[in-house]
PDB file of C-alpha atoms and ligand atoms in Angstrom:
ATOM      1  CA  MET A 284      11.819  -1.272  -8.052  1.00 92.00           C
ATOM      2  CA  LEU A 285       9.740  -4.367  -7.576  1.00 96.00           C
ATOM      3  CA  ARG A 286       9.560  -7.392  -9.598  1.00 97.00           C
ATOM      4  CA  LEU A 287       7.537 -10.847  -9.164  1.00 98.00           C
ATOM      5  CA  THR A 288       8.758 -13.495 -11.299  1.00 98.00           C
ATOM      6  CA  GLY A 289       6.240 -16.557 -11.230  1.00 98.00           C
ATOM      7  CA  ILE A 290       4.896 -16.280  -8.091  1.00 98.00           C
ATOM      8  CA  THR A 291       2.525 -18.850  -6.700  1.00 98.00           C
ATOM      9  CA  VAL A 292       0.396 -18.878  -3.257  1.00 98.00           C
ATOM     10  CA  ARG A 293      -1.062 -21.491  -2.086  1.00 97.00           C
ATOM     11  CA  TYR A 294      -4.427 -22.071   0.287  1.00 96.00           C
ATOM     12  CA  GLY A 295      -4.159 -25.726   1.288  1.00 95.00           C
ATOM     13  CA  ASP A 296      -5.826 -27.103  -2.135  1.00 94.00           C
ATOM     14  CA  THR A 297      -6.961 -23.280  -3.088  1.00 95.00           C
ATOM     15  CA  LEU A 298      -4.408 -21.772  -5.713  1.00 96.00           C
ATOM     16  CA  ALA A 299      -4.832 -18.716  -4.775  1.00 98.00           C
ATOM     17  CA  ALA A 300      -2.124 -16.958  -6.978  1.00 98.00           C
ATOM     18  CA  HIS A 301      -0.789 -18.315 -10.151  1.00 97.00           C
ATOM     19  CA  ASP A 302       2.272 -17.897 -12.292  1.00 98.00           C
ATOM     20  CA  VAL A 303       1.846 -13.798 -11.251  1.00 98.00           C
ATOM     21  CA  THR A 304       4.785 -12.345 -13.086  1.00 98.00           C
ATOM     22  CA  LEU A 305       4.468  -8.169 -12.445  1.00 96.00           C
ATOM     23  CA  GLU A 306       6.852  -5.110 -12.920  1.00 95.00           C
ATOM     24  CA  VAL A 307       6.369  -1.767 -10.435  1.00 95.00           C
ATOM     25  CA  PRO A 308       9.127   0.587 -11.430  1.00 91.00           C
ATOM     26  CA  GLY A 309      10.675   2.626  -8.747  1.00 77.00           C
ATOM     27  CA  GLU A 310       9.682   6.624  -8.285  1.00 80.00           C
ATOM     28  CA  ALA A 311       6.120   7.311  -7.875  1.00 83.00           C
ATOM     29  CA  HIS A 312       4.809   4.777  -9.587  1.00 92.00           C
ATOM     30  CA  VAL A 313       1.691   3.047  -8.925  1.00 94.00           C
ATOM     31  CA  LEU A 314       0.296  -0.113 -10.270  1.00 96.00           C
ATOM     32  CA  ALA A 315      -3.274  -0.971  -9.974  1.00 96.00           C
ATOM     33  CA  LEU A 316      -4.425  -4.959  -9.239  1.00 97.00           C
ATOM     34  CA  LEU A 317      -7.740  -5.212  -9.937  1.00 97.00           C
ATOM     35  CA  GLY A 318      -9.858  -7.791 -10.893  1.00 96.00           C
ATOM     36  CA  PRO A 319     -13.428  -9.671  -8.668  1.00 95.00           C
ATOM     37  CA  SER A 320     -13.930 -10.624  -4.835  1.00 95.00           C
ATOM     38  CA  GLY A 321     -11.721 -13.770  -4.773  1.00 96.00           C
ATOM     39  CA  SER A 322      -9.554 -13.397  -7.472  1.00 97.00           C
ATOM     40  CA  GLY A 323      -6.513 -13.234  -5.872  1.00 97.00           C
ATOM     41  CA  LYS A 324      -5.632  -9.316  -4.881  1.00 97.00           C
ATOM     42  CA  THR A 325      -5.104  -9.401  -1.192  1.00 96.00           C
ATOM     43  CA  THR A 326      -3.294 -12.585  -1.490  1.00 97.00           C
ATOM     44  CA  VAL A 327      -0.504 -11.245  -3.876  1.00 98.00           C
ATOM     45  CA  LEU A 328      -0.390  -8.180  -1.855  1.00 96.00           C
ATOM     46  CA  ARG A 329       0.012  -9.806   1.084  1.00 95.00           C
ATOM     47  CA  ALA A 330       2.867 -12.386  -0.346  1.00 96.00           C
ATOM     48  CA  VAL A 331       4.995  -8.783  -1.307  1.00 96.00           C
ATOM     49  CA  ALA A 332       4.779  -7.935   2.488  1.00 94.00           C
ATOM     50  CA  GLY A 333       5.590 -11.034   3.267  1.00 94.00           C
ATOM     51  CA  LEU A 334       2.986 -11.952   5.381  1.00 93.00           C
ATOM     52  CA  GLU A 335       2.042 -15.118   3.127  1.00 95.00           C
ATOM     53  CA  PRO A 336       4.713 -17.514   1.763  1.00 95.00           C
ATOM     54  CA  ILE A 337       5.395 -18.403  -1.730  1.00 96.00           C
ATOM     55  CA  ALA A 338       5.479 -21.755  -2.981  1.00 97.00           C
ATOM     56  CA  SER A 339       7.090 -21.012  -6.334  1.00 97.00           C
ATOM     57  CA  GLY A 340       8.893 -18.119  -7.810  1.00 98.00           C
ATOM     58  CA  SER A 341      10.456 -14.730  -6.561  1.00 97.00           C
ATOM     59  CA  ILE A 342      10.404 -11.608  -5.589  1.00 98.00           C
ATOM     60  CA  THR A 343      13.205  -9.262  -5.427  1.00 97.00           C
ATOM     61  CA  LEU A 344      13.181  -4.878  -4.396  1.00 95.00           C
ATOM     62  CA  GLY A 345      16.025  -2.913  -5.651  1.00 92.00           C
ATOM     63  CA  GLY A 346      17.689  -6.262  -6.705  1.00 93.00           C
ATOM     64  CA  GLU A 347      17.180  -7.828  -3.256  1.00 94.00           C
ATOM     65  CA  ASP A 348      15.427 -11.433  -2.743  1.00 96.00           C
ATOM     66  CA  LEU A 349      12.762 -10.654  -0.302  1.00 95.00           C
ATOM     67  CA  SER A 350      12.479 -14.203   0.444  1.00 90.00           C
ATOM     68  CA  ALA A 351      15.671 -14.328   3.246  1.00 87.00           C
ATOM     69  CA  VAL A 352      14.042 -10.868   4.043  1.00 90.00           C
ATOM     70  CA  PRO A 353      12.047 -10.981   7.359  1.00 87.00           C
ATOM     71  CA  VAL A 354       8.474  -8.887   7.242  1.00 87.00           C
ATOM     72  CA  HIS A 355       9.579  -5.670   9.712  1.00 82.00           C
ATOM     73  CA  LYS A 356      13.031  -5.757   7.695  1.00 86.00           C
ATOM     74  CA  ARG A 357      11.128  -5.182   4.913  1.00 89.00           C
ATOM     75  CA  ARG A 358      10.675  -1.689   4.878  1.00 90.00           C
ATOM     76  CA  ILE A 359       7.150  -1.688   2.348  1.00 93.00           C
ATOM     77  CA  GLY A 360       4.174   0.618   3.931  1.00 92.00           C
ATOM     78  CA  LEU A 361       0.832  -1.403   4.709  1.00 91.00           C
ATOM     79  CA  VAL A 362      -2.889   0.344   4.270  1.00 92.00           C
ATOM     80  CA  PHE A 363      -5.858  -1.511   4.911  1.00 85.00           C
ATOM     81  CA  GLN A 364      -9.442  -0.951   3.897  1.00 83.00           C
ATOM     82  CA  ASP A 365     -10.676   0.007   7.433  1.00 77.00           C
ATOM     83  CA  GLY A 366      -6.929   1.704   8.407  1.00 66.00           C
ATOM     84  CA  GLN A 367      -6.291  -0.456  11.068  1.00 85.00           C
ATOM     85  CA  LEU A 368      -5.307   2.215  13.703  1.00 93.00           C
ATOM     86  CA  PHE A 369      -4.745   1.536  17.166  1.00 93.00           C
ATOM     87  CA  PRO A 370      -7.860   2.359  18.893  1.00 92.00           C
ATOM     88  CA  HIS A 371      -6.583   3.173  22.072  1.00 92.00           C
ATOM     89  CA  LYS A 372      -3.501   6.023  20.940  1.00 94.00           C
ATOM     90  CA  SER A 373      -3.921   9.198  19.642  1.00 95.00           C
ATOM     91  CA  VAL A 374      -3.501  10.509  16.213  1.00 96.00           C
ATOM     92  CA  ALA A 375       0.338  11.577  17.198  1.00 94.00           C
ATOM     93  CA  GLY A 376       0.466   7.903  18.800  1.00 93.00           C
ATOM     94  CA  ASN A 377      -0.315   6.072  15.735  1.00 93.00           C
ATOM     95  CA  ILE A 378       2.304   8.189  13.441  1.00 93.00           C
ATOM     96  CA  ALA A 379       4.315   7.711  16.200  1.00 91.00           C
ATOM     97  CA  TYR A 380       4.675   3.975  16.107  1.00 88.00           C
ATOM     98  CA  GLY A 381       5.385   4.560  12.310  1.00 85.00           C
ATOM     99  CA  LEU A 382       8.199   6.636  13.410  1.00 89.00           C
ATOM    100  CA  GLY A 383       9.122   4.156  15.721  1.00 85.00           C
ATOM    101  CA  LEU A 384      10.038   1.540  13.179  1.00 81.00           C
ATOM    102  CA  ALA A 385      12.348   4.486  10.708  1.00 81.00           C
ATOM    103  CA  ARG A 386      15.741   3.366  10.776  1.00 80.00           C
ATOM    104  CA  ASP A 387      18.813   5.314   8.691  1.00 78.00           C
ATOM    105  CA  GLU A 388      21.119   3.695   6.703  1.00 76.00           C
ATOM    106  CA  ALA A 389      22.992   2.847   9.679  1.00 84.00           C
ATOM    107  CA  GLY A 390      20.076   0.911  11.705  1.00 82.00           C
ATOM    108  CA  ARG A 391      19.493   4.055  13.336  1.00 89.00           C
ATOM    109  CA  ARG A 392      16.436   4.942  15.046  1.00 89.00           C
ATOM    110  CA  MET A 393      15.205   8.780  14.963  1.00 87.00           C
ATOM    111  CA  PRO A 394      16.122  11.072  17.526  1.00 90.00           C
ATOM    112  CA  ARG A 395      13.054  11.698  19.348  1.00 87.00           C
ATOM    113  CA  ALA A 396      13.212  15.493  18.364  1.00 90.00           C
ATOM    114  CA  ALA A 397      13.396  14.785  14.795  1.00 89.00           C
ATOM    115  CA  GLN A 398       9.978  12.309  15.412  1.00 89.00           C
ATOM    116  CA  HIS A 399       8.245  14.806  16.417  1.00 88.00           C
ATOM    117  CA  ASP A 400       8.626  17.244  13.208  1.00 90.00           C
ATOM    118  CA  ARG A 401       8.365  14.337  10.698  1.00 91.00           C
ATOM    119  CA  GLY A 402       5.022  13.160  12.962  1.00 92.00           C
ATOM    120  CA  ALA A 403       3.689  16.631  12.490  1.00 92.00           C
ATOM    121  CA  GLU A 404       4.927  17.356   8.390  1.00 91.00           C
ATOM    122  CA  LEU A 405       3.548  13.619   7.780  1.00 90.00           C
ATOM    123  CA  LEU A 406       0.230  14.957   9.473  1.00 92.00           C
ATOM    124  CA  GLU A 407       0.376  18.659   7.461  1.00 90.00           C
ATOM    125  CA  MET A 408       0.897  16.299   4.368  1.00 86.00           C
ATOM    126  CA  VAL A 409      -1.914  14.393   4.615  1.00 87.00           C
ATOM    127  CA  GLY A 410      -3.571  16.790   5.317  1.00 87.00           C
ATOM    128  CA  MET A 411      -4.276  16.189   8.869  1.00 91.00           C
ATOM    129  CA  GLY A 412      -2.289  19.266  10.776  1.00 92.00           C
ATOM    130  CA  GLY A 413      -3.535  19.530  14.400  1.00 92.00           C
ATOM    131  CA  PHE A 414      -5.145  16.851  14.678  1.00 95.00           C
ATOM    132  CA  GLY A 415      -2.143  15.309  16.722  1.00 94.00           C
ATOM    133  CA  ASP A 416      -3.916  15.072  20.288  1.00 95.00           C
ATOM    134  CA  ARG A 417      -6.913  13.702  18.671  1.00 95.00           C
ATOM    135  CA  GLY A 418      -8.220  10.196  20.078  1.00 95.00           C
ATOM    136  CA  VAL A 419      -8.429   7.787  16.825  1.00 94.00           C
ATOM    137  CA  ALA A 420     -11.830   7.032  17.845  1.00 91.00           C
ATOM    138  CA  GLY A 421     -13.610   9.909  16.958  1.00 90.00           C
ATOM    139  CA  LEU A 422     -11.797  10.154  13.545  1.00 92.00           C
ATOM    140  CA  SER A 423     -14.325   9.742  10.069  1.00 89.00           C
ATOM    141  CA  GLY A 424     -13.380   7.158   7.720  1.00 88.00           C
ATOM    142  CA  GLY A 425     -11.817   9.276   5.690  1.00 88.00           C
ATOM    143  CA  GLU A 426      -9.410  11.056   8.205  1.00 91.00           C
ATOM    144  CA  ALA A 427      -8.679   7.603   9.474  1.00 92.00           C
ATOM    145  CA  GLN A 428      -7.512   6.493   6.192  1.00 89.00           C
ATOM    146  CA  ARG A 429      -5.103   9.451   5.774  1.00 90.00           C
ATOM    147  CA  VAL A 430      -3.552   9.108   9.358  1.00 93.00           C
ATOM    148  CA  ALA A 431      -3.697   5.141   8.345  1.00 93.00           C
ATOM    149  CA  LEU A 432      -1.400   6.561   5.177  1.00 90.00           C
ATOM    150  CA  ALA A 433       1.015   8.552   7.416  1.00 91.00           C
ATOM    151  CA  ARG A 434       1.492   5.988   9.103  1.00 92.00           C
ATOM    152  CA  ALA A 435       2.222   3.961   7.055  1.00 91.00           C
ATOM    153  CA  LEU A 436       4.569   6.792   5.284  1.00 89.00           C
ATOM    154  CA  ALA A 437       6.502   7.282   8.295  1.00 88.00           C
ATOM    155  CA  PRO A 438       9.526   4.715   8.127  1.00 85.00           C
ATOM    156  CA  ARG A 439       9.883   5.985   4.723  1.00 86.00           C
ATOM    157  CA  PRO A 440       9.159   2.746   3.141  1.00 91.00           C
ATOM    158  CA  ARG A 441      10.763   1.832  -0.080  1.00 91.00           C
ATOM    159  CA  LEU A 442       6.890   0.379  -0.721  1.00 94.00           C
ATOM    160  CA  LEU A 443       3.448   1.048  -0.464  1.00 94.00           C
ATOM    161  CA  LEU A 444       0.858  -1.455  -0.528  1.00 95.00           C
ATOM    162  CA  LEU A 445      -2.602  -0.509  -0.402  1.00 94.00           C
ATOM    163  CA  ASP A 446      -5.484  -2.691   0.313  1.00 94.00           C
ATOM    164  CA  GLU A 447      -9.141  -1.275  -1.071  1.00 92.00           C
ATOM    165  CA  PRO A 448      -7.592   1.986   0.632  1.00 88.00           C
ATOM    166  CA  LEU A 449     -10.914   3.858  -0.394  1.00 87.00           C
ATOM    167  CA  SER A 450     -13.647   1.389  -0.722  1.00 83.00           C
ATOM    168  CA  ALA A 451     -14.937   2.280   2.851  1.00 78.00           C
ATOM    169  CA  LEU A 452     -15.003   5.564   2.201  1.00 81.00           C
ATOM    170  CA  ASP A 453     -18.770   6.853   0.561  1.00 81.00           C
ATOM    171  CA  ARG A 454     -18.453   8.073  -3.027  1.00 81.00           C
ATOM    172  CA  GLY A 455     -17.104  12.160  -2.795  1.00 80.00           C
ATOM    173  CA  LEU A 456     -14.649  11.004   0.348  1.00 81.00           C
ATOM    174  CA  ARG A 457     -13.239   8.616  -1.970  1.00 84.00           C
ATOM    175  CA  ASP A 458     -12.986  11.194  -4.864  1.00 83.00           C
ATOM    176  CA  ARG A 459     -11.367  13.842  -2.621  1.00 82.00           C
ATOM    177  CA  LEU A 460      -9.053  11.258  -0.878  1.00 84.00           C
ATOM    178  CA  ALA A 461      -8.639   9.771  -3.776  1.00 87.00           C
ATOM    179  CA  THR A 462      -6.912  12.331  -5.282  1.00 87.00           C
ATOM    180  CA  ASP A 463      -4.934  13.635  -2.595  1.00 84.00           C
ATOM    181  CA  VAL A 464      -3.554   9.590  -2.325  1.00 85.00           C
ATOM    182  CA  ARG A 465      -1.767  10.500  -5.425  1.00 86.00           C
ATOM    183  CA  ASP A 466      -0.638  13.340  -4.804  1.00 85.00           C
ATOM    184  CA  ILE A 467       0.907  11.940  -1.717  1.00 82.00           C
ATOM    185  CA  VAL A 468       2.825   9.395  -3.661  1.00 81.00           C
ATOM    186  CA  THR A 469       4.074  11.856  -6.245  1.00 83.00           C
ATOM    187  CA  THR A 470       5.505  14.065  -3.185  1.00 82.00           C
ATOM    188  CA  HIS A 471       6.759  10.614  -1.394  1.00 80.00           C
ATOM    189  CA  GLN A 472       8.462   9.743  -4.520  1.00 85.00           C
ATOM    190  CA  THR A 473       7.274   6.223  -3.009  1.00 89.00           C
ATOM    191  CA  PRO A 474       5.862   3.468  -5.906  1.00 92.00           C
ATOM    192  CA  ALA A 475       2.624   1.602  -4.467  1.00 94.00           C
ATOM    193  CA  ILE A 476       0.554  -1.049  -5.380  1.00 96.00           C
ATOM    194  CA  VAL A 477      -2.874  -0.875  -4.773  1.00 95.00           C
ATOM    195  CA  VAL A 478      -6.008  -3.098  -4.765  1.00 96.00           C
ATOM    196  CA  THR A 479      -9.286  -2.426  -5.793  1.00 95.00           C
ATOM    197  CA  HIS A 480     -12.495  -4.071  -7.173  1.00 93.00           C
ATOM    198  CA  ASP A 481     -13.094  -0.525  -8.737  1.00 92.00           C
ATOM    199  CA  HIS A 482     -12.648   0.341 -12.428  1.00 91.00           C
ATOM    200  CA  ASP A 483     -12.493   4.166 -12.221  1.00 89.00           C
ATOM    201  CA  GLU A 484     -10.704   4.182  -8.839  1.00 90.00           C
ATOM    202  CA  ALA A 485      -7.430   1.870 -11.052  1.00 93.00           C
ATOM    203  CA  ALA A 486      -8.057   4.249 -13.766  1.00 92.00           C
ATOM    204  CA  PHE A 487      -7.273   7.292 -11.876  1.00 90.00           C
ATOM    205  CA  LEU A 488      -4.976   6.518  -9.309  1.00 91.00           C
ATOM    206  CA  ALA A 489      -2.335   3.856 -11.606  1.00 94.00           C
ATOM    207  CA  ASP A 490      -0.184   4.243 -14.209  1.00 94.00           C
ATOM    208  CA  ARG A 491      -0.646   0.750 -15.213  1.00 96.00           C
ATOM    209  CA  ILE A 492      -3.245  -1.428 -14.382  1.00 97.00           C
ATOM    210  CA  ALA A 493      -2.721  -5.726 -14.021  1.00 97.00           C
ATOM    211  CA  VAL A 494      -6.018  -7.117 -14.257  1.00 97.00           C
ATOM    212  CA  LEU A 495      -6.337 -10.270 -12.103  1.00 97.00           C
ATOM    213  CA  ILE A 496      -8.445 -13.664 -12.863  1.00 97.00           C
ATOM    214  CA  ASP A 497      -8.901 -16.625 -10.920  1.00 97.00           C
ATOM    215  CA  GLY A 498      -5.315 -16.249  -9.413  1.00 97.00           C
ATOM    216  CA  HIS A 499      -3.507 -15.076 -12.628  1.00 97.00           C
ATOM    217  CA  ILE A 500      -2.766 -11.874 -14.413  1.00 97.00           C
ATOM    218  CA  HIS A 501      -4.890 -11.559 -17.499  1.00 95.00           C
ATOM    219  CA  GLN A 502      -3.413  -7.954 -18.510  1.00 95.00           C
ATOM    220  CA  ILE A 503      -1.485  -5.108 -18.078  1.00 96.00           C
ATOM    221  CA  ALA A 504      -1.419  -2.043 -19.921  1.00 95.00           C
ATOM    222  CA  ALA A 505      -2.083   1.340 -19.388  1.00 95.00           C
ATOM    223  CA  PRO A 506      -5.442   2.117 -18.111  1.00 93.00           C
ATOM    224  CA  ARG A 507      -6.004   4.259 -21.762  1.00 91.00           C
ATOM    225  CA  ASP A 508      -5.197   1.079 -23.806  1.00 90.00           C
ATOM    226  CA  LEU A 509      -6.906  -1.937 -21.260  1.00 85.00           C
ATOM    227  CA  TRP A 510     -10.140  -1.311 -22.397  1.00 72.00           C
ATOM    228  CA  ARG A 511      -9.253   0.016 -26.158  1.00 66.00           C
ATOM    229  CA  ARG A 512      -9.992  -3.061 -28.405  1.00 58.00           C
ATOM    230  CA  PRO A 513      -6.646  -4.126 -30.364  1.00 55.00           C
TER     231      PRO A 513
HETATM  232  P1  ADP B  99      -9.290 -11.006  -4.099  1.00 66.80           P
HETATM  233  O1  ADP B  99      -8.337 -10.201  -2.841  1.00 66.80           O
HETATM  234  O2  ADP B  99      -8.989 -10.319  -5.239  1.00 66.80           O
HETATM  235  O3  ADP B  99     -10.792 -10.526  -2.474  1.00 66.80           O
HETATM  236  P2  ADP B  99      -8.006 -12.893  -1.994  1.00 66.80           P
HETATM  237  O4  ADP B  99      -6.478 -13.265  -2.693  1.00 66.80           O
HETATM  238  O5  ADP B  99      -8.571 -12.588  -0.676  1.00 66.80           O
HETATM  239  O6  ADP B  99      -8.604 -12.142  -3.349  1.00 66.80           O
HETATM  240  O7  ADP B  99      -8.289 -14.916  -2.477  1.00 66.80           O
HETATM  241  C1  ADP B  99      -7.902 -15.277  -3.291  1.00 66.80           C
HETATM  242  C2  ADP B  99      -8.481 -16.912  -3.073  1.00 66.80           C
HETATM  243  O8  ADP B  99      -7.992 -17.500  -2.270  1.00 66.80           O
HETATM  244  C3  ADP B  99      -9.652 -16.888  -2.818  1.00 66.80           C
HETATM  245  O9  ADP B  99     -10.255 -18.314  -3.244  1.00 66.80           O
HETATM  246  C4  ADP B  99      -9.911 -17.513  -1.450  1.00 66.80           C
HETATM  247  O10 ADP B  99     -11.548 -17.528  -0.990  1.00 66.80           O
HETATM  248  C5  ADP B  99      -8.865 -17.887  -0.736  1.00 66.80           C
HETATM  249  N1  ADP B  99      -8.286 -17.224   0.395  1.00 66.80           N
HETATM  250  C6  ADP B  99      -8.507 -16.376   0.669  1.00 66.80           C
HETATM  251  N2  ADP B  99      -7.449 -16.303   1.805  1.00 66.80           N
HETATM  252  C7  ADP B  99      -7.892 -17.523   2.299  1.00 66.80           C
HETATM  253  C8  ADP B  99      -7.474 -18.323   3.453  1.00 66.80           C
HETATM  254  N3  ADP B  99      -6.677 -17.588   4.176  1.00 66.80           N
HETATM  255  N4  ADP B  99      -7.188 -19.831   3.965  1.00 66.80           N
HETATM  256  C9  ADP B  99      -7.839 -20.109   2.677  1.00 66.80           C
HETATM  257  N5  ADP B  99      -8.661 -19.543   1.107  1.00 66.80           N
HETATM  258  C10 ADP B  99      -7.987 -17.720   1.260  1.00 66.80           C
HETATM  259  P1  ADP B 100       0.210   5.807  24.412  1.00 66.80           P
HETATM  260  O1  ADP B 100       0.956   5.465  23.097  1.00 66.80           O
HETATM  261  O2  ADP B 100       1.176   6.065  25.297  1.00 66.80           O
HETATM  262  O3  ADP B 100      -1.231   5.321  24.474  1.00 66.80           O
HETATM  263  P2  ADP B 100      -0.247   8.605  23.092  1.00 66.80           P
HETATM  264  O4  ADP B 100      -0.889   7.277  21.815  1.00 66.80           O
HETATM  265  O5  ADP B 100      -1.052   9.212  23.209  1.00 66.80           O
HETATM  266  O6  ADP B 100      -0.147   6.786  23.851  1.00 66.80           O
HETATM  267  O7  ADP B 100       1.319   8.897  22.414  1.00 66.80           O
HETATM  268  C1  ADP B 100       2.020   7.893  22.321  1.00 66.80           C
HETATM  269  C2  ADP B 100       3.787   8.566  21.727  1.00 66.80           C
HETATM  270  O8  ADP B 100       3.096   9.313  20.707  1.00 66.80           O
HETATM  271  C3  ADP B 100       3.994   9.166  22.838  1.00 66.80           C
HETATM  272  O9  ADP B 100       5.248   8.943  23.780  1.00 66.80           O
HETATM  273  C4  ADP B 100       4.754  10.745  21.825  1.00 66.80           C
HETATM  274  O10 ADP B 100       6.081  10.136  21.689  1.00 66.80           O
HETATM  275  C5  ADP B 100       4.047  10.298  20.835  1.00 66.80           C
HETATM  276  N1  ADP B 100       3.094  11.715  21.003  1.00 66.80           N
HETATM  277  C6  ADP B 100       1.370  11.690  21.362  1.00 66.80           C
HETATM  278  N2  ADP B 100       0.840  12.884  21.524  1.00 66.80           N
HETATM  279  C7  ADP B 100       2.033  13.505  20.639  1.00 66.80           C
HETATM  280  C8  ADP B 100       1.419  15.101  19.950  1.00 66.80           C
HETATM  281  N3  ADP B 100       0.472  15.852  20.056  1.00 66.80           N
HETATM  282  N4  ADP B 100       2.521  15.408  19.024  1.00 66.80           N
HETATM  283  C9  ADP B 100       3.728  14.829  18.882  1.00 66.80           C
HETATM  284  N5  ADP B 100       4.004  12.994  19.739  1.00 66.80           N
HETATM  285  C10 ADP B 100       3.078  13.017  20.405  1.00 66.80           C
END
């Protein structure tokens, strides 16, 4: 389980996240961070990933205080809006990068043959089987996001962070990929935080929605309870 307790993030004089407290219980739980542009969603995600220092508060994952854990040892998978795949690598090469980061309990790398099998399995899982040899440059937006998701899942992360993973896609593709993201998270039993400014997307993807306004959590509720009047 991930727990943020009263975290604050500043950029100079800007208080980008203020006293943010939230939990993502384990397994396949998905929490959406919903809010308008500039409300601090990406800031909270970056703080969890270790890409932004927190001015106060604490972040724990599985009971471990993350403040002392460097970014590459947090075992957190990241997917951004535009995928950010390595443009000169093949699809399989991008997945191989993720697999190269994988370590077992004893800190050993995954053997080559196992990497190969797992790479193929991941591509099947995101509906991209047979795309291994393709260049990344020729992929559609939806395909690129699927590969980014497979790459993020490759090292078997403890937590998946998705920053507007669907917003660069057109409507039809978005609905289809949203369903797949849900399925993949469930299959993989990986808890996730999804940042979005889209109410429908949050309601569809998430078990709970945290509404951020001006860097502060306004409300956290299950989608069906969020807009219900008291
Ligand atoms: P959101 O993801 O909800 O759009 P952000 O977390 O990106 O919001 O931004 C929250 C606030 O922090 C905004 O006021 C934004 O302008 C500011 N901000 C974000 N990144 C930086 C930065 N690198 N330097 C200074 N201010 C920043
Ligand atoms: P590079 O990263 O050297 O430019 P690639 O991106 O094509 O080249 O491949 C990087 C790594 O990805 C290779 O060393 C190999 O381990 C793995 N790889 C590439 N293509 C495949 C494939 N079709 N199936 C399995 N693994 C592959």
